[in-house]
């Protein structure tokens, strides 16, 4: 009896609050089958489940919240370097989202944005929606996903300007204030008395790199050092009272920090302090400083960003702590709140300076 069919309606009922019976009528199935498809989808055929979910979507039955979400979907960058996901910011976000889900009886499911079954997974596993870990400035898959109103999505990371303009009213995002973090790092070095400050930036494809460069510009502009708004490769910029920004490029990997630091040390007047846009590049920079015969912080002060490996270095690395785990928790909570009818939100967490052993006043 549970699988028996009834006559299908050609038009959706006009009732604004459809019943399970009306969903069954629209799908051409029995009430028992529809109930089973919604509560235990693994017990019905894929074709049957598809019919039910089509009826649910057409009639707006899902909006009644009759079936509370049981999981949260998360999409991480598909082309993120292999071997780095669970040791960095992305891993922290995943861990935080999983912590929230565990405390609230939900399952965190990793979803592939390339999967043709993504929409079906959201329905089948009764997901509150999707968390999209935003890394890159240009990301067509992200933009296509966010343009689909039926897929409830929270962007984890700061949205590029083009995305904010296109989806301003509907875009929900949570992020860490990378601009303020970088500004605080440079200001800290200036407060110690440093005037020639090196900056090792990361991969320009990353949103976080753009944001941190904005913070660096802002800190130096307070001392008359004007830097262009466009991407900077290897350049020096001079301001008032001896303040000087020595900019180098990297790619967020340790080797690039090593190479960039060697280039900084090769300048006519090398920096007395260096801010690296992440701890891995700071680690590479530390190796270059030591191999040149100099010491940290006696000869060069060094500060990183992320607080991933900082306390395991010698000397222990001063860094900007990025609360990635807290961000993942907040993102999952915001998504579940949205599923319960909350409004669109935009929230930022603040990084904080962790002072350890790698920074000091300039020696001369």
Short mmCIF file of C-alpha atoms in Angstrom, two decimals:
data_model
loop_
_atom_site.label_atom_id
_atom_site.label_comp_id
_atom_site.label_asym_id
_atom_site.label_seq_id
_atom_site.Cartn_x
_atom_site.Cartn_y
_atom_site.Cartn_z
CA UNK A 1 0.00 0.00 0.00
CA UNK A 2 2.89 2.36 0.85
CA UNK A 3 4.09 2.43 -2.74
CA UNK A 4 0.68 2.73 -4.39
CA UNK A 5 0.02 5.61 -6.76
CA UNK A 6 -2.80 8.08 -6.80
CA UNK A 7 -3.86 10.48 -9.51
CA UNK A 8 -1.41 13.33 -10.08
CA UNK A 9 -2.59 16.95 -10.10
CA UNK A 10 -1.54 18.95 -13.10
CA UNK A 11 -1.39 22.23 -11.18
CA UNK A 12 -0.08 23.00 -7.68
CA UNK A 13 -2.84 23.52 -5.09
CA UNK A 14 -3.40 27.15 -4.16
CA UNK A 15 -3.30 26.48 -0.42
CA UNK A 16 -0.50 28.62 1.03
CA UNK A 17 0.23 25.98 3.69
CA UNK A 18 0.24 22.67 1.79
CA UNK A 19 -0.34 19.45 3.68
CA UNK A 20 1.50 16.16 3.32
CA UNK A 21 -1.58 14.83 1.52
CA UNK A 22 -1.35 17.62 -1.07
CA UNK A 23 2.35 16.89 -1.62
CA UNK A 24 1.43 13.24 -2.15
CA UNK A 25 -1.29 14.18 -4.61
CA UNK A 26 1.02 16.42 -6.60
CA UNK A 27 3.71 13.73 -6.72
CA UNK A 28 1.24 10.99 -7.62
CA UNK A 29 2.24 8.91 -4.58
CA UNK A 30 0.69 7.79 -1.32
CA UNK A 31 1.03 9.81 1.87
CA UNK A 32 2.99 6.95 3.45
CA UNK A 33 5.50 6.93 0.59
CA UNK A 34 6.00 10.69 0.75
CA UNK A 35 6.47 10.57 4.51
CA UNK A 36 9.05 7.80 4.14
CA UNK A 37 10.88 9.69 1.37
CA UNK A 38 11.21 12.75 3.60
CA UNK A 39 12.12 11.04 6.85
CA UNK A 40 14.06 7.99 5.59
CA UNK A 41 15.15 8.74 2.00
CA UNK A 42 17.48 5.76 1.88
CA UNK A 43 14.45 3.45 2.01
CA UNK A 44 12.87 4.67 -1.24
CA UNK A 45 13.98 4.52 -4.86
CA UNK A 46 15.90 7.47 -6.26
CA UNK A 47 13.14 8.10 -8.79
CA UNK A 48 10.53 8.21 -6.03
CA UNK A 49 12.60 10.55 -3.91
CA UNK A 50 13.11 12.84 -6.88
CA UNK A 51 9.34 13.05 -7.44
CA UNK A 52 8.76 13.89 -3.79
CA UNK A 53 11.45 16.59 -3.68
CA UNK A 54 10.07 18.12 -6.88
CA UNK A 55 6.63 18.31 -5.29
CA UNK A 56 8.11 19.75 -2.07
CA UNK A 57 9.90 22.47 -4.03
CA UNK A 58 6.88 23.34 -6.20
CA UNK A 59 4.47 23.56 -3.27
CA UNK A 60 6.85 25.21 -0.82
CA UNK A 61 6.31 22.44 1.72
CA UNK A 62 9.93 22.58 2.89
CA UNK A 63 9.41 26.10 4.23
CA UNK A 64 7.10 24.66 6.92
CA UNK A 65 10.19 23.28 8.69
CA UNK A 66 8.25 20.05 9.29
CA UNK A 67 11.54 18.18 8.88
CA UNK A 68 14.37 19.89 10.74
CA UNK A 69 17.84 19.81 9.16
CA UNK A 70 20.03 16.90 10.18
CA UNK A 71 23.28 18.02 8.55
CA UNK A 72 25.38 20.91 7.27
CA UNK A 73 27.17 20.79 3.93
CA UNK A 74 30.63 22.28 3.47
CA UNK A 75 32.46 23.02 0.24
CA UNK A 76 36.23 23.60 0.43
CA UNK A 77 38.34 24.81 -2.52
CA UNK A 78 38.80 22.00 -5.02
CA UNK A 79 42.22 23.20 -6.20
CA UNK A 80 43.74 23.99 -2.82
CA UNK A 81 47.30 22.59 -2.58
CA UNK A 82 47.32 18.95 -1.55
CA UNK A 83 48.57 18.28 1.96
CA UNK A 84 47.75 21.73 3.36
CA UNK A 85 44.01 21.55 3.98
CA UNK A 86 44.08 20.09 7.48
CA UNK A 87 47.08 22.05 8.71
CA UNK A 88 45.92 25.58 8.06
CA UNK A 89 43.04 28.03 7.95
CA UNK A 90 40.76 25.75 5.93
CA UNK A 91 41.32 22.89 8.33
CA UNK A 92 40.46 25.19 11.23
CA UNK A 93 37.20 26.23 9.60
CA UNK A 94 36.26 22.59 8.98
CA UNK A 95 37.12 21.68 12.57
CA UNK A 96 35.05 24.56 13.94
CA UNK A 97 32.01 23.73 11.82
CA UNK A 98 32.30 20.10 12.89
CA UNK A 99 32.45 21.12 16.56
CA UNK A 100 29.24 23.12 16.22
CA UNK A 101 27.50 20.29 14.39
CA UNK A 102 28.60 17.75 17.00
CA UNK A 103 27.23 19.85 19.86
CA UNK A 104 23.90 20.29 18.08
CA UNK A 105 23.25 16.78 16.84
CA UNK A 106 24.09 17.56 13.23
CA UNK A 107 26.41 15.88 10.74
CA UNK A 108 28.99 17.88 8.79
CA UNK A 109 29.16 16.61 5.21
CA UNK A 110 31.90 17.59 2.77
CA UNK A 111 30.31 18.33 -0.60
CA UNK A 112 31.94 18.61 -4.02
CA UNK A 113 30.78 21.65 -5.96
CA UNK A 114 31.53 19.68 -9.15
CA UNK A 115 29.11 16.89 -8.29
CA UNK A 116 25.99 16.72 -10.48
CA UNK A 117 24.23 15.25 -7.43
CA UNK A 118 24.91 18.26 -5.19
CA UNK A 119 21.28 19.46 -5.20
CA UNK A 120 20.08 15.95 -4.51
CA UNK A 121 22.52 15.60 -1.60
CA UNK A 122 21.20 18.79 -0.01
CA UNK A 123 17.68 17.35 -0.11
CA UNK A 124 18.51 13.73 0.66
CA UNK A 125 20.60 14.49 3.72
CA UNK A 126 18.25 17.26 4.86
CA UNK A 127 21.01 19.85 4.97
CA UNK A 128 20.45 23.24 6.53
CA UNK A 129 22.40 24.49 3.52
CA UNK A 130 25.99 24.90 2.43
CA UNK A 131 29.09 26.56 3.84
CA UNK A 132 31.41 27.70 1.05
CA UNK A 133 35.00 28.32 2.15
CA UNK A 134 35.99 31.32 0.07
CA UNK A 135 39.67 31.53 -0.88
CA UNK A 136 40.03 32.93 -4.37
CA UNK A 137 39.16 36.32 -5.85
CA UNK A 138 38.06 34.73 -9.11
CA UNK A 139 35.88 31.65 -8.53
CA UNK A 140 33.19 30.97 -11.18
CA UNK A 141 31.88 27.92 -9.31
CA UNK A 142 31.31 29.99 -6.19
CA UNK A 143 29.53 32.72 -8.15
CA UNK A 144 27.24 30.22 -9.87
CA UNK A 145 26.40 28.54 -6.58
CA UNK A 146 25.53 31.78 -4.80
CA UNK A 147 23.31 32.84 -7.70
CA UNK A 148 20.99 29.88 -7.05
CA UNK A 149 18.34 31.09 -4.58
CA UNK A 150 17.14 27.57 -3.70
CA UNK A 151 20.56 26.64 -2.31
CA UNK A 152 20.93 28.32 1.08
CA UNK A 153 24.62 29.23 1.29
CA UNK A 154 26.87 31.04 3.76
CA UNK A 155 30.16 32.33 2.39
CA UNK A 156 33.06 31.72 4.80
CA UNK A 157 35.55 34.46 3.98
CA UNK A 158 35.37 38.01 2.70
CA UNK A 159 33.50 38.34 -0.63
CA UNK A 160 35.23 40.12 -3.53
CA UNK A 161 33.83 43.52 -4.53
CA UNK A 162 32.14 42.16 -7.66
CA UNK A 163 30.26 39.58 -5.62
CA UNK A 164 29.17 42.10 -3.00
CA UNK A 165 27.76 44.33 -5.73
CA UNK A 166 25.95 41.52 -7.55
CA UNK A 167 24.36 39.85 -4.51
CA UNK A 168 24.38 42.58 -1.88
CA UNK A 169 20.87 42.04 -0.50
CA UNK A 170 20.97 38.25 -0.40
CA UNK A 171 24.61 37.47 0.42
CA UNK A 172 25.37 36.10 3.87
CA UNK A 173 29.03 35.91 4.85
CA UNK A 174 31.26 35.53 7.89
CA UNK A 175 34.96 36.31 7.87
CA UNK A 176 38.07 37.30 9.77
CA UNK A 177 39.12 40.91 9.37
CA UNK A 178 42.37 40.33 7.45
CA UNK A 179 42.80 44.02 6.71
CA UNK A 180 42.76 44.98 10.39
CA UNK A 181 45.08 42.08 11.23
CA UNK A 182 47.74 43.25 8.78
CA UNK A 183 47.38 46.85 9.87
CA UNK A 184 47.85 45.86 13.52
CA UNK A 185 50.95 43.80 12.66
CA UNK A 186 52.67 46.68 10.86
CA UNK A 187 51.66 49.16 13.54
CA UNK A 188 53.15 46.89 16.19
CA UNK A 189 56.51 46.87 14.40
CA UNK A 190 56.34 50.65 13.99
CA UNK A 191 55.57 50.98 17.69
CA UNK A 192 58.77 49.11 18.50
CA UNK A 193 60.68 51.78 16.60
CA UNK A 194 61.18 50.10 13.22
CA UNK A 195 61.17 52.36 10.17
CA UNK A 196 62.38 50.06 7.37
CA UNK A 197 59.79 47.30 7.36
CA UNK A 198 59.70 44.45 4.87
CA UNK A 199 56.45 42.84 3.78
CA UNK A 200 56.22 39.37 2.24
CA UNK A 201 52.83 39.06 0.59
CA UNK A 202 51.24 35.80 -0.55
CA UNK A 203 49.33 34.52 -3.56
CA UNK A 204 47.54 37.43 -5.22
CA UNK A 205 44.68 35.10 -6.29
CA UNK A 206 43.64 34.85 -2.65
CA UNK A 207 41.09 37.23 -1.17
CA UNK A 208 43.01 37.23 2.13
CA UNK A 209 46.13 38.49 0.33
CA UNK A 210 44.25 41.45 -1.09
CA UNK A 211 42.75 42.26 2.28
CA UNK A 212 46.07 42.03 4.12
CA UNK A 213 47.71 44.25 1.52
CA UNK A 214 44.94 46.80 2.13
CA UNK A 215 45.81 46.78 5.82
CA UNK A 216 49.51 47.23 5.07
CA UNK A 217 48.74 50.21 2.82
CA UNK A 218 46.60 51.78 5.53
CA UNK A 219 49.27 51.43 8.23
CA UNK A 220 52.02 52.92 6.07
CA UNK A 221 49.80 55.73 4.79
CA UNK A 222 49.64 57.06 8.35
CA UNK A 223 53.34 57.89 7.96
CA UNK A 224 53.23 59.34 4.46
CA UNK A 225 54.11 56.11 2.63
CA UNK A 226 51.81 55.99 -0.39
CA UNK A 227 51.40 52.67 -2.18
CA UNK A 228 49.36 51.96 -5.34
CA UNK A 229 46.02 50.19 -5.06
CA UNK A 230 47.06 47.70 -7.74
CA UNK A 231 49.05 44.52 -7.08
CA UNK A 232 52.67 45.13 -6.04
CA UNK A 233 55.55 42.80 -6.89
CA UNK A 234 59.01 43.86 -5.62
CA UNK A 235 59.12 47.57 -4.82
CA UNK A 236 60.20 50.07 -2.16
CA UNK A 237 58.10 53.00 -1.01
CA UNK A 238 59.39 55.87 1.13
CA UNK A 239 57.43 58.21 3.38
CA UNK A 240 58.02 60.69 6.17
CA UNK A 241 60.63 60.50 8.95
CA UNK A 242 62.50 57.58 7.43
CA UNK A 243 59.53 55.22 7.15
CA UNK A 244 60.02 52.83 4.29
CA UNK A 245 57.98 49.86 3.00
CA UNK A 246 59.99 47.13 1.25
CA UNK A 247 57.52 44.86 -0.54
CA UNK A 248 58.27 41.36 -1.77
CA UNK A 249 56.05 38.59 -3.11
CA UNK A 250 55.52 34.96 -2.20
CA UNK A 251 52.80 32.32 -2.55
CA UNK A 252 52.04 31.41 1.10
CA UNK A 253 54.52 28.49 0.99
CA UNK A 254 57.70 28.32 3.11
CA UNK A 255 60.05 28.22 0.12
CA UNK A 256 58.62 31.47 -1.24
CA UNK A 257 59.20 33.10 2.15
CA UNK A 258 62.81 31.92 2.09
CA UNK A 259 63.40 33.36 -1.38
CA UNK A 260 61.59 36.63 -0.62
CA UNK A 261 63.62 37.14 2.55
CA UNK A 262 66.86 36.64 0.67
CA UNK A 263 65.75 39.31 -1.81
CA UNK A 264 64.95 41.68 1.06
CA UNK A 265 68.34 41.06 2.66
CA UNK A 266 69.95 41.85 -0.68
CA UNK A 267 68.54 45.40 -0.77
CA UNK A 268 70.93 48.32 -0.30
CA UNK A 269 69.24 49.07 3.01
CA UNK A 270 67.52 45.87 4.16
CA UNK A 271 64.62 45.98 6.61
CA UNK A 272 65.04 45.80 10.37
CA UNK A 273 61.65 44.08 10.67
CA UNK A 274 59.52 41.88 8.40
CA UNK A 275 55.83 41.04 8.31
CA UNK A 276 55.01 37.82 6.44
CA UNK A 277 51.41 37.26 5.37
CA UNK A 278 51.35 33.78 6.90
CA UNK A 279 53.39 31.67 9.29
CA UNK A 280 54.70 29.30 6.62
CA UNK A 281 56.38 32.17 4.76
CA UNK A 282 57.62 33.54 8.09
CA UNK A 283 59.21 30.13 8.73
CA UNK A 284 60.98 30.33 5.36
CA UNK A 285 62.06 33.89 6.13
CA UNK A 286 63.48 32.76 9.47
CA UNK A 287 65.62 30.14 7.75
CA UNK A 288 66.97 32.73 5.31
CA UNK A 289 67.83 35.13 8.14
CA UNK A 290 69.69 32.44 10.08
CA UNK A 291 71.57 31.19 7.01
CA UNK A 292 72.77 34.75 6.36
CA UNK A 293 74.40 34.82 9.77
CA UNK A 294 71.86 37.18 11.32
CA UNK A 295 69.69 36.54 14.37
CA UNK A 296 66.00 37.03 15.16
CA UNK A 297 65.12 39.35 16.82
CA UNK A 298 68.56 40.89 17.49
CA UNK A 299 69.14 41.86 13.85
CA UNK A 300 65.71 41.41 12.26
CA UNK A 301 62.31 41.28 13.93
CA UNK A 302 59.81 38.90 12.34
CA UNK A 303 56.03 38.61 12.62
CA UNK A 304 53.70 36.16 10.90
CA UNK A 305 49.97 35.69 10.51
CA UNK A 306 47.65 32.70 11.20
CA UNK A 307 49.25 31.25 14.37
CA UNK A 308 49.49 27.76 12.87
CA UNK A 309 53.06 26.73 13.65
CA UNK A 310 54.29 29.89 15.38
CA UNK A 311 54.90 28.52 18.88
CA UNK A 312 56.89 25.55 17.54
CA UNK A 313 59.56 27.74 15.90
CA UNK A 314 62.76 28.87 17.59
CA UNK A 315 62.62 31.64 18.48
CA UNK A 316 58.86 31.35 18.99
CA UNK A 317 57.16 33.45 16.34
CA UNK A 318 55.16 36.56 17.16
CA UNK A 319 52.06 36.39 14.97
CA UNK A 320 48.49 37.51 14.34
CA UNK A 321 46.20 34.74 15.59
CA UNK A 322 43.44 33.98 13.08
CA UNK A 323 40.42 32.42 14.88
CA UNK A 324 39.65 29.92 12.11
CA UNK A 325 38.00 27.39 14.43
CA UNK A 326 35.72 30.06 15.89
CA UNK A 327 34.93 31.19 12.34
CA UNK A 328 33.85 27.68 11.38
CA UNK A 329 31.62 27.47 14.45
CA UNK A 330 30.05 30.84 13.71
CA UNK A 331 29.47 29.97 10.05
CA UNK A 332 27.63 26.76 10.93
CA UNK A 333 25.51 28.56 13.52
CA UNK A 334 24.59 31.33 11.06
CA UNK A 335 23.59 28.75 8.44
CA UNK A 336 21.36 26.85 10.87
CA UNK A 337 19.81 30.15 11.99
CA UNK A 338 19.10 31.03 8.35
CA UNK A 339 17.38 27.69 7.89
CA UNK A 340 15.17 28.59 10.85
CA UNK A 341 14.17 31.87 9.25
CA UNK A 342 16.81 34.33 10.47
CA UNK A 343 17.78 37.32 8.34
CA UNK A 344 20.86 37.71 6.17
CA UNK A 345 23.90 38.60 8.28
CA UNK A 346 27.48 39.74 7.72
CA UNK A 347 29.88 39.17 10.61
CA UNK A 348 33.61 39.63 11.16
CA UNK A 349 35.90 38.16 13.80
CA UNK A 350 39.02 40.03 14.87
CA UNK A 351 42.52 38.60 14.75
CA UNK A 352 44.69 39.24 17.79
CA UNK A 353 48.39 39.82 18.26
CA UNK A 354 50.26 37.00 20.01
CA UNK A 355 53.56 38.38 21.28
CA UNK A 356 56.31 35.77 21.58
CA UNK A 357 60.07 35.95 21.01
CA UNK A 358 60.70 37.10 17.44
CA UNK A 359 60.21 40.87 17.76
CA UNK A 360 62.27 43.53 19.54
CA UNK A 361 63.29 47.14 19.17
CA UNK A 362 65.83 47.79 16.38
CA UNK A 363 69.41 47.34 17.55
CA UNK A 364 70.66 50.61 16.15
#
